[in-house]
PDB file of C-alpha atoms in Angstrom:
ATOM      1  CA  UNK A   1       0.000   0.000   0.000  1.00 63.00           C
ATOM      2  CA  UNK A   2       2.937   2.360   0.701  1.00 63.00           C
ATOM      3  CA  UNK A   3       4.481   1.969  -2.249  1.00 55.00           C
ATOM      4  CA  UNK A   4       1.254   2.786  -4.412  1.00 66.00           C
ATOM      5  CA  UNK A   5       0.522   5.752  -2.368  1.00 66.00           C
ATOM      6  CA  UNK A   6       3.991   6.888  -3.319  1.00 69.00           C
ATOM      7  CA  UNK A   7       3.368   6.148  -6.577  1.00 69.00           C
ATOM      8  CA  UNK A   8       0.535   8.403  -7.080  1.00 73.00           C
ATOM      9  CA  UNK A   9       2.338  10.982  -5.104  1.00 70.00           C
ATOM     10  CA  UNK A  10       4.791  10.822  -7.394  1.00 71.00           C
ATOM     11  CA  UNK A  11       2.209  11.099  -9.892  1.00 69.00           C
ATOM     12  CA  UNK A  12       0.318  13.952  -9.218  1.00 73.00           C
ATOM     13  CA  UNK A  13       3.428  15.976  -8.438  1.00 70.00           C
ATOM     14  CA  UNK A  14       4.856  15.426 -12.287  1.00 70.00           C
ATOM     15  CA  UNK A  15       1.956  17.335 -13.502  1.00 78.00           C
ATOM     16  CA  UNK A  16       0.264  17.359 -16.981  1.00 83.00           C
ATOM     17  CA  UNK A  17       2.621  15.692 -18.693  1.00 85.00           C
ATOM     18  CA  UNK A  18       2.755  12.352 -16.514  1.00 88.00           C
ATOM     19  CA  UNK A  19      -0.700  11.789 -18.068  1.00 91.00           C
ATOM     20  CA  UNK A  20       0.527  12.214 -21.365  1.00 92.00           C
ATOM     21  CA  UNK A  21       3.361   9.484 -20.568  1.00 91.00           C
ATOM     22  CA  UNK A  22       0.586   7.577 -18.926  1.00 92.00           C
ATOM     23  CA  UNK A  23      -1.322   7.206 -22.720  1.00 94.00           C
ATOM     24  CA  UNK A  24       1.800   6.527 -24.101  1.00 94.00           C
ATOM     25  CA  UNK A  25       2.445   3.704 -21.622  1.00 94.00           C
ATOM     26  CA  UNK A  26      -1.054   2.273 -22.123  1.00 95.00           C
ATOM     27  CA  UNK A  27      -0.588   2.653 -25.983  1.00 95.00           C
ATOM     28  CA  UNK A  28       2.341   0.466 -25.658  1.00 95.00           C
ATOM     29  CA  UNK A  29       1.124  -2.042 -23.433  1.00 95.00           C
ATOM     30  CA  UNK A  30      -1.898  -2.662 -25.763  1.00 96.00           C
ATOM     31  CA  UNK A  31       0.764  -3.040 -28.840  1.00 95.00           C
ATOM     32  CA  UNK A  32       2.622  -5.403 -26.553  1.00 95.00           C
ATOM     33  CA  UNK A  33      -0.341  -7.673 -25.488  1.00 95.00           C
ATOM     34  CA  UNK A  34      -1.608  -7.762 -29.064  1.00 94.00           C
ATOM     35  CA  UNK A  35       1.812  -8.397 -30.712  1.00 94.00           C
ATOM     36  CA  UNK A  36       2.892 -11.167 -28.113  1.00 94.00           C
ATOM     37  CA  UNK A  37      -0.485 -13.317 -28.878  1.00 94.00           C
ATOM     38  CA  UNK A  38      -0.015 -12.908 -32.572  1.00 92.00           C
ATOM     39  CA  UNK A  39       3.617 -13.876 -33.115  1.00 91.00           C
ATOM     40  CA  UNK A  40       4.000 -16.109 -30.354  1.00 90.00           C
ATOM     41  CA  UNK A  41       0.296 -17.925 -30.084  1.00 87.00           C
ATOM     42  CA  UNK A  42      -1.035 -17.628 -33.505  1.00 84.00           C
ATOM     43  CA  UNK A  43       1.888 -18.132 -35.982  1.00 84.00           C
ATOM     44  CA  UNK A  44       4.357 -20.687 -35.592  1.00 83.00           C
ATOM     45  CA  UNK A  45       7.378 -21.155 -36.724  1.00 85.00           C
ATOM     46  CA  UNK A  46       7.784 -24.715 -38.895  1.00 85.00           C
ATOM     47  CA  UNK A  47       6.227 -23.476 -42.275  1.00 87.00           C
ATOM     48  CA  UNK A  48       9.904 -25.313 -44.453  1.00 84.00           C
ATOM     49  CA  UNK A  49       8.887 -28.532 -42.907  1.00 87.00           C
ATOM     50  CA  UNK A  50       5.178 -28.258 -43.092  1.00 87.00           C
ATOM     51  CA  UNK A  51       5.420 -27.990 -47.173  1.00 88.00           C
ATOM     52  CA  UNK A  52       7.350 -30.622 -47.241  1.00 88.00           C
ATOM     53  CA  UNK A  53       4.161 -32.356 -47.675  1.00 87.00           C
ATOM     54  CA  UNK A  54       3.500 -31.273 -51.043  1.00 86.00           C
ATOM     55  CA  UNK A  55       6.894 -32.336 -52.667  1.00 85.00           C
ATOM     56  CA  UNK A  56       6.007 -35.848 -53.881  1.00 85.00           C
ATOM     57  CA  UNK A  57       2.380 -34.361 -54.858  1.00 85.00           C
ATOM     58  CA  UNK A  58       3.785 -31.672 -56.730  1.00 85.00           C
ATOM     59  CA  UNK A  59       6.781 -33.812 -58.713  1.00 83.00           C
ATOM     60  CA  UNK A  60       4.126 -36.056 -59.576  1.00 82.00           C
ATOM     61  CA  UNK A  61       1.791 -33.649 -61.061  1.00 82.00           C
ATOM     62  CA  UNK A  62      -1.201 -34.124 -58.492  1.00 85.00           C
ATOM     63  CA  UNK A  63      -1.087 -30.182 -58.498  1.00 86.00           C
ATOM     64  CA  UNK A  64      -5.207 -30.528 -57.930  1.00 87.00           C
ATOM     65  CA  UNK A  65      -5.108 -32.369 -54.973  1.00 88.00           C
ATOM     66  CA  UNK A  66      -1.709 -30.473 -53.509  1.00 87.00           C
ATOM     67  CA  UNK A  67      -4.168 -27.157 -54.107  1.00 88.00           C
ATOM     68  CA  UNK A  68      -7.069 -28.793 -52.274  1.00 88.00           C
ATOM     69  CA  UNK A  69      -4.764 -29.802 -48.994  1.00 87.00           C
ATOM     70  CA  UNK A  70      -2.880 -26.051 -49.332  1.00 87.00           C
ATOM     71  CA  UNK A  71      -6.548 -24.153 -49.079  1.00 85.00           C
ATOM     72  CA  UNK A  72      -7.662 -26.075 -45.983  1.00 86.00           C
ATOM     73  CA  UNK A  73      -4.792 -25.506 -43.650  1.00 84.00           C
ATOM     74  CA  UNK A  74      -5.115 -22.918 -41.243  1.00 84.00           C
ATOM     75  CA  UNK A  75      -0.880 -21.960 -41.841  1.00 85.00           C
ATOM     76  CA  UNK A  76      -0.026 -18.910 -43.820  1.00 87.00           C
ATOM     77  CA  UNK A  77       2.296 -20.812 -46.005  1.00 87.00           C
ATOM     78  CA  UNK A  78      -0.711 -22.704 -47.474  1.00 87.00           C
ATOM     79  CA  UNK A  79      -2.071 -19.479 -48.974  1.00 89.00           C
ATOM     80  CA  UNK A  80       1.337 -19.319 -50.317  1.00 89.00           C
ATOM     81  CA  UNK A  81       1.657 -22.730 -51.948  1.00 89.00           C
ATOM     82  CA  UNK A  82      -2.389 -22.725 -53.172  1.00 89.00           C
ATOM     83  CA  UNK A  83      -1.612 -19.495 -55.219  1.00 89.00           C
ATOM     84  CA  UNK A  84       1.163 -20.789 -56.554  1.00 89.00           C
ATOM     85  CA  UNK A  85      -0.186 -24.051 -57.607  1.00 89.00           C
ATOM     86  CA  UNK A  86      -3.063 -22.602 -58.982  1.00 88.00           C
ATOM     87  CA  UNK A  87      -1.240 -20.667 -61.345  1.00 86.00           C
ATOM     88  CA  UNK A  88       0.912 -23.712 -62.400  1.00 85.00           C
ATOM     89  CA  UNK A  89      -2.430 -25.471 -63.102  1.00 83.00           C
ATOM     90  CA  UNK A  90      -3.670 -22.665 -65.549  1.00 80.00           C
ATOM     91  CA  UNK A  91      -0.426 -23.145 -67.500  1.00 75.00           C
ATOM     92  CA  UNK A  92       1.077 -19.884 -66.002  1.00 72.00           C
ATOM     93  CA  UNK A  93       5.127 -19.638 -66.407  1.00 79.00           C
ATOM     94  CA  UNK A  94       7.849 -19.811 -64.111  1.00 82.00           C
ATOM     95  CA  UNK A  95       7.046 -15.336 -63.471  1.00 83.00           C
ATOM     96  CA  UNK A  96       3.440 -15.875 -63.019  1.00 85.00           C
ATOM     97  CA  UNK A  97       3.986 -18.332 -60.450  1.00 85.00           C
ATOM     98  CA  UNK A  98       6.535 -16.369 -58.657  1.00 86.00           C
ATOM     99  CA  UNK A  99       4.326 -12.906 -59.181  1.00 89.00           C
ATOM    100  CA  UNK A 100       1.036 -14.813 -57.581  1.00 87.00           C
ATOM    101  CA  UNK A 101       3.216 -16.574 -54.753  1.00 90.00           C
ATOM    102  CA  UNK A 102       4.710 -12.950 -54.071  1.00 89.00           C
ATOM    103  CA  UNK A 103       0.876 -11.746 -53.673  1.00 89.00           C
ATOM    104  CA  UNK A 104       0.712 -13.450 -50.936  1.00 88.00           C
ATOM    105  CA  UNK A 105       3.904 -13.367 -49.419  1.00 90.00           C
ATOM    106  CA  UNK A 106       3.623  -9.605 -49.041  1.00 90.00           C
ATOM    107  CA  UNK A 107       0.417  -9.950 -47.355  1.00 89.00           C
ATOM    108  CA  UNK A 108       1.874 -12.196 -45.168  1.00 88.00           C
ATOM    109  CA  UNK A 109       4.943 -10.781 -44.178  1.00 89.00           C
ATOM    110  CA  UNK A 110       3.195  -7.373 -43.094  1.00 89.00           C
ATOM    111  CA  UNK A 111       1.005  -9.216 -40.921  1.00 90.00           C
ATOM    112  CA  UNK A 112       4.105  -9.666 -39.015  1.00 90.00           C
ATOM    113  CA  UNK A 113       5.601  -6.777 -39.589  1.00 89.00           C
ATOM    114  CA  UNK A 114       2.441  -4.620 -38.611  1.00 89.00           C
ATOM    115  CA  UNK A 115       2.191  -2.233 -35.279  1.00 90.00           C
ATOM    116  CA  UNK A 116       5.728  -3.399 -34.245  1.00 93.00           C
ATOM    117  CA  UNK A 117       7.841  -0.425 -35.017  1.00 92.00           C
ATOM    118  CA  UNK A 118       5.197   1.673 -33.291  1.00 94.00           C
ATOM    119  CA  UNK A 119       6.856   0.419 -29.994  1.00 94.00           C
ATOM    120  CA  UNK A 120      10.145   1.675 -30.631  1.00 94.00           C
ATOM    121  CA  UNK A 121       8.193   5.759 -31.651  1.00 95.00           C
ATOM    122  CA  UNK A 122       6.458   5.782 -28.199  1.00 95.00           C
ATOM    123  CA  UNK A 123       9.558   4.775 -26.475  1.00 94.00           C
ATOM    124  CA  UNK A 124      11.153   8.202 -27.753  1.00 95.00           C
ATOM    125  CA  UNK A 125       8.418  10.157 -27.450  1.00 95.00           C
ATOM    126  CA  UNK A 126       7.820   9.133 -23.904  1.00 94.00           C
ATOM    127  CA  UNK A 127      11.269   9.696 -23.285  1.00 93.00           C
ATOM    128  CA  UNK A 128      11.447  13.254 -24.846  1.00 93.00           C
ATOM    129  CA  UNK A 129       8.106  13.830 -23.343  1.00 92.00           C
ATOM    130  CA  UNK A 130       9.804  13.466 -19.899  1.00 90.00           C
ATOM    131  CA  UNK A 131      12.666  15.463 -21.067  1.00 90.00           C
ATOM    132  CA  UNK A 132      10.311  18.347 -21.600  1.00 89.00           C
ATOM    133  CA  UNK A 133       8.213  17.822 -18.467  1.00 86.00           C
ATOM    134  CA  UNK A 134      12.067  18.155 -16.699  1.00 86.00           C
ATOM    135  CA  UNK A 135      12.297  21.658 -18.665  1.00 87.00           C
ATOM    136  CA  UNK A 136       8.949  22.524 -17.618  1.00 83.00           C
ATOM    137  CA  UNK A 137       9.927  21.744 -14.070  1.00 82.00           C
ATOM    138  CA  UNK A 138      13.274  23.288 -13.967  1.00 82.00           C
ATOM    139  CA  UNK A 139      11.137  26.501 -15.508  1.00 81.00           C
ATOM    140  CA  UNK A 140       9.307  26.643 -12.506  1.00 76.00           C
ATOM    141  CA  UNK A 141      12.154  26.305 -10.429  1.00 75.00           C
ATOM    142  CA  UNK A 142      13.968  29.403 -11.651  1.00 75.00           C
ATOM    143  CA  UNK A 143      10.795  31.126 -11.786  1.00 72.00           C
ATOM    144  CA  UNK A 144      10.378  30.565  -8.030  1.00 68.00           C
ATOM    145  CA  UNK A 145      14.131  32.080  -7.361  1.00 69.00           C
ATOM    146  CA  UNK A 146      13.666  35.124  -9.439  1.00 69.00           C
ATOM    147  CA  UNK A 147      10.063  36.517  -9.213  1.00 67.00           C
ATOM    148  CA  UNK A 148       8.513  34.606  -5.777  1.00 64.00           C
ATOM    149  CA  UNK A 149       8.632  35.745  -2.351  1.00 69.00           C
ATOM    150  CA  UNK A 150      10.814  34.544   0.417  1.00 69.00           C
ATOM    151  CA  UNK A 151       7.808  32.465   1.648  1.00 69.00           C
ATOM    152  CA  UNK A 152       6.943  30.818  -1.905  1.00 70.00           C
ATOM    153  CA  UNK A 153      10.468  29.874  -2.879  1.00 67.00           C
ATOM    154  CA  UNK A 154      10.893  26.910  -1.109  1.00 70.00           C
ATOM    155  CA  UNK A 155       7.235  25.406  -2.100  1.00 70.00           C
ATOM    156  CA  UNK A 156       7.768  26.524  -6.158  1.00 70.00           C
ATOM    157  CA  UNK A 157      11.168  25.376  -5.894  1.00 71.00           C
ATOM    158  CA  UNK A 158      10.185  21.868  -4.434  1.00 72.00           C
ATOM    159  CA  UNK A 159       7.097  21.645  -6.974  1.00 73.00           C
ATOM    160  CA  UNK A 160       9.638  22.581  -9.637  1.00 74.00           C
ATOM    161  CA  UNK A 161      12.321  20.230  -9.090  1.00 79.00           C
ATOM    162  CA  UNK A 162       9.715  17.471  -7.998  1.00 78.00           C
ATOM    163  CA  UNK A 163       8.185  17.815 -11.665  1.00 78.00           C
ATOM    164  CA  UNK A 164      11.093  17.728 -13.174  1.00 81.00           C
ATOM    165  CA  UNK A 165      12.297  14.412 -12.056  1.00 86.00           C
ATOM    166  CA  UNK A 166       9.261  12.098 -11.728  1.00 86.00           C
ATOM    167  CA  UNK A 167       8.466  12.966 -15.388  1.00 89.00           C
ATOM    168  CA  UNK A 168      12.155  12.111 -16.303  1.00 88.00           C
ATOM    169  CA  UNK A 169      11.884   8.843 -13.993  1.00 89.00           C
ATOM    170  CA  UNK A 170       8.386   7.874 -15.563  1.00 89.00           C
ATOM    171  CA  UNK A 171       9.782   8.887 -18.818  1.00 91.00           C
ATOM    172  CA  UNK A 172      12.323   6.295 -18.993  1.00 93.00           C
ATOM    173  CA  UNK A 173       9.750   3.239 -16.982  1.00 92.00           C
ATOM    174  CA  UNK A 174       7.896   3.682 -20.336  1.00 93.00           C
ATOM    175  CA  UNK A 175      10.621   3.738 -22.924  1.00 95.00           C
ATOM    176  CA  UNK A 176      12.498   0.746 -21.122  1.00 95.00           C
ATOM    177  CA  UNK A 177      10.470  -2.031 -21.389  1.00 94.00           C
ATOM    178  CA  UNK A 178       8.931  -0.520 -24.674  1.00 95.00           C
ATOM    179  CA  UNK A 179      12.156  -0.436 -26.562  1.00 95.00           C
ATOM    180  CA  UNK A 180      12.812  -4.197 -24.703  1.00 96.00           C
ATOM    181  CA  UNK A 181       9.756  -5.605 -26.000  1.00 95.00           C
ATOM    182  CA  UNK A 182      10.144  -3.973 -29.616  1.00 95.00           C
ATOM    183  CA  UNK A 183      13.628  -5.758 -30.051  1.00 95.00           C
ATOM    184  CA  UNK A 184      11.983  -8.995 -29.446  1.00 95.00           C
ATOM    185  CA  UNK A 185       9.225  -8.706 -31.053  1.00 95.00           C
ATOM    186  CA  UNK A 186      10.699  -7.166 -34.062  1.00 94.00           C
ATOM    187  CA  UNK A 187      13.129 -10.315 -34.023  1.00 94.00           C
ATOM    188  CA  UNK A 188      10.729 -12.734 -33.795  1.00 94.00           C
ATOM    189  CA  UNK A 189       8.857 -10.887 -36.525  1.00 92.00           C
ATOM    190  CA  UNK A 190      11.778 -11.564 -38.819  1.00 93.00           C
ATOM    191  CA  UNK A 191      12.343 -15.126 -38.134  1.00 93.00           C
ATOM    192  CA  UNK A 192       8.294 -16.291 -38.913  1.00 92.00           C
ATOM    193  CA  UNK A 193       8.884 -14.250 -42.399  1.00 92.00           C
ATOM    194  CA  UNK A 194      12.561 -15.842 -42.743  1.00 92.00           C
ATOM    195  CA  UNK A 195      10.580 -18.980 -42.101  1.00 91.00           C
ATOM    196  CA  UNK A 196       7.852 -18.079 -44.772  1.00 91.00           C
ATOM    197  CA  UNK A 197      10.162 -16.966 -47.258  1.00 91.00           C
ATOM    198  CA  UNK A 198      12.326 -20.046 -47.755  1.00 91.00           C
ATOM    199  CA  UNK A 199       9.273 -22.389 -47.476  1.00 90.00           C
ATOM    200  CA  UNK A 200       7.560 -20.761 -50.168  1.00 90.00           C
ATOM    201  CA  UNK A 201      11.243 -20.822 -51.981  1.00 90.00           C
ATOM    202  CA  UNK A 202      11.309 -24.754 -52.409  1.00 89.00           C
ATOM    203  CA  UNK A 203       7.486 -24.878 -53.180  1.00 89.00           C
ATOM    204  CA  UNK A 204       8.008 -22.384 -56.393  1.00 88.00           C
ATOM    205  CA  UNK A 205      11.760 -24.524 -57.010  1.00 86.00           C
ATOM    206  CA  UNK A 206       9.570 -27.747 -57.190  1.00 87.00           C
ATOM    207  CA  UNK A 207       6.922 -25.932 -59.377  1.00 85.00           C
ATOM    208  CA  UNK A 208       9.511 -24.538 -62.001  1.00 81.00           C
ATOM    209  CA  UNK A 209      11.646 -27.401 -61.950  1.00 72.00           C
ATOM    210  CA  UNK A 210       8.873 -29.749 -62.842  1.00 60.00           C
ATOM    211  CA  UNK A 211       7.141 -26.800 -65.415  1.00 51.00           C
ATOM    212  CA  UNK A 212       9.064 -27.728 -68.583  1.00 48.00           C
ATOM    213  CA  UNK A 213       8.810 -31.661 -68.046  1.00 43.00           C
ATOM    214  CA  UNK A 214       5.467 -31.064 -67.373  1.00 44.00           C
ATOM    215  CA  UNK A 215       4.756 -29.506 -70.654  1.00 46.00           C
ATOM    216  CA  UNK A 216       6.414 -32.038 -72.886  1.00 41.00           C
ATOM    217  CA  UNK A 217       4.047 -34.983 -70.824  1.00 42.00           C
ATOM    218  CA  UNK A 218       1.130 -33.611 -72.203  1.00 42.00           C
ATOM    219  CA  UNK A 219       2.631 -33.103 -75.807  1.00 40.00           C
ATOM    220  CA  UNK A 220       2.747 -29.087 -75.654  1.00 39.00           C
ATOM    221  CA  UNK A 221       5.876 -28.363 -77.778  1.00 42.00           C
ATOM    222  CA  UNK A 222       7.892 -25.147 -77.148  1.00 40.00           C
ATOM    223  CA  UNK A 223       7.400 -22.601 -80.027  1.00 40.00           C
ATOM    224  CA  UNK A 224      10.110 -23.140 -82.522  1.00 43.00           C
ATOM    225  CA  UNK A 225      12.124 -20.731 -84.323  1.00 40.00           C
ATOM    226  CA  UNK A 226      11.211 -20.009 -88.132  1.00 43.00           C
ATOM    227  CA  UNK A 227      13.465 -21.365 -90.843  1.00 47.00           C
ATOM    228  CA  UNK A 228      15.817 -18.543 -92.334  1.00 45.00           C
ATOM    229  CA  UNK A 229      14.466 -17.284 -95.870  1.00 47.00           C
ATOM    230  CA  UNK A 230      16.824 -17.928 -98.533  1.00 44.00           C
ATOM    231  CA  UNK A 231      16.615 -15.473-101.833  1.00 43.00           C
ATOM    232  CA  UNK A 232      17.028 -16.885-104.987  1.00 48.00           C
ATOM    233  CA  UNK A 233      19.624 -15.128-106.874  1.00 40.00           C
TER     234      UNK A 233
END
């Protein structure tokens, strides 16, 4: 109990800009919380291993049923590997695959990427904003020496000095953990796309290596060149 009354002592004597740290805090915490369930709860990392699934499927040519078994996972990489089956089934090339696989993949990848970098801007603005509520304070401060009374220097000068250094202290509480949290985050941002990326790498490798063989079982012959014209003299 002591230490919470001293907390909002603390509080109320930083003045208006401890509630302006105060929504940054919350702001952050909320980013936190929401981040932390998605990246760590909701995706997993394991998406290279998981499409390892489709390789005998897709070397075979069973590109229908490899679509079919993509769309009903719940894993992002699925998205991935449906798109880019689909467009192998519609005869797309080796660019079409890759553009339609990319589709996704950008999708994807922001989804991991997305409110993240927002911790890192409220760290430093919670951190200036203390900064300035220590100007403020110190303001005061030499306002109290120069224009107050005998009797009001000592209470402005307190007030002053007390402003000035719980907004600094609560400044930093906010930016720590914020700028903590953002590294990891960010990081573990980074490895679920790393993770996405190279899995959806061998699924278009297995596509285009198995594009041209695939044309030539079904009797589709590559354009050929036209015969050079010869003049008669």
């Amino acid at each position: 109990m002591e230490f919470i009354a001293s907390m909002s002592e603390a509080f109320v004597k930083g003045g208006f800009w401890m509630w302006v740290i105060l929504g940054l805090q919350l702001g952050s915490y909320a980013i936190i919380i929401e981040r932390t369930i998605f990246l760590y709860r909701k995706s997993k990392i394991g998406q290279r291993k998981l499409v390892d699934n489709y390789e005998k499927d897709i070397r075979t040519g069973r590109l229908n049923e490899v679509k079919d078994a993509a769309q009903k996972t719940e894993e992002p990489v699925g998205q991935v590997v449906a798109a880019g089956v689909e467009a192998a089934i519609n005869w797309g090339g080796k660019d079409e695959i890759r553009g339609k696989m990319d589709e996704v993949l950008l999708d994807t990848n922001s989804q991991y990427e997305k409110r993240t970098n927002f911790l890192a801007m409220l760290a430093n603005v919670a951190t200036l904003t203390g900064l300035l509520g220590t100007i403020t304070g110190m303001i005061k401060s030499f306002t109290a020496v120069s224009t107050a009374s005998p009797m009001e220097k000592a209470v402005l000068l307190s007030s002053g000095i007390s402003e000035a250094m719980n907004t600094t202290a609560y400044g930093l509480i906010v930016a720590i953990p914020a700028l903590v949290a953002f590294a990891i985050l960010a990081n573990r941002g980074n490895q679920l796309s790393e993770d996405l990326n190279q899995a959806s790498l061998k699924v278009y490798n297995w596509l285009s290596y198995s594009y041209d063989p695939a044309e030539r079982a079904v009797g589709i012959d590559a354009p050929k060149k036209p015969k050079a014209q010869t003049v008669d003299a």
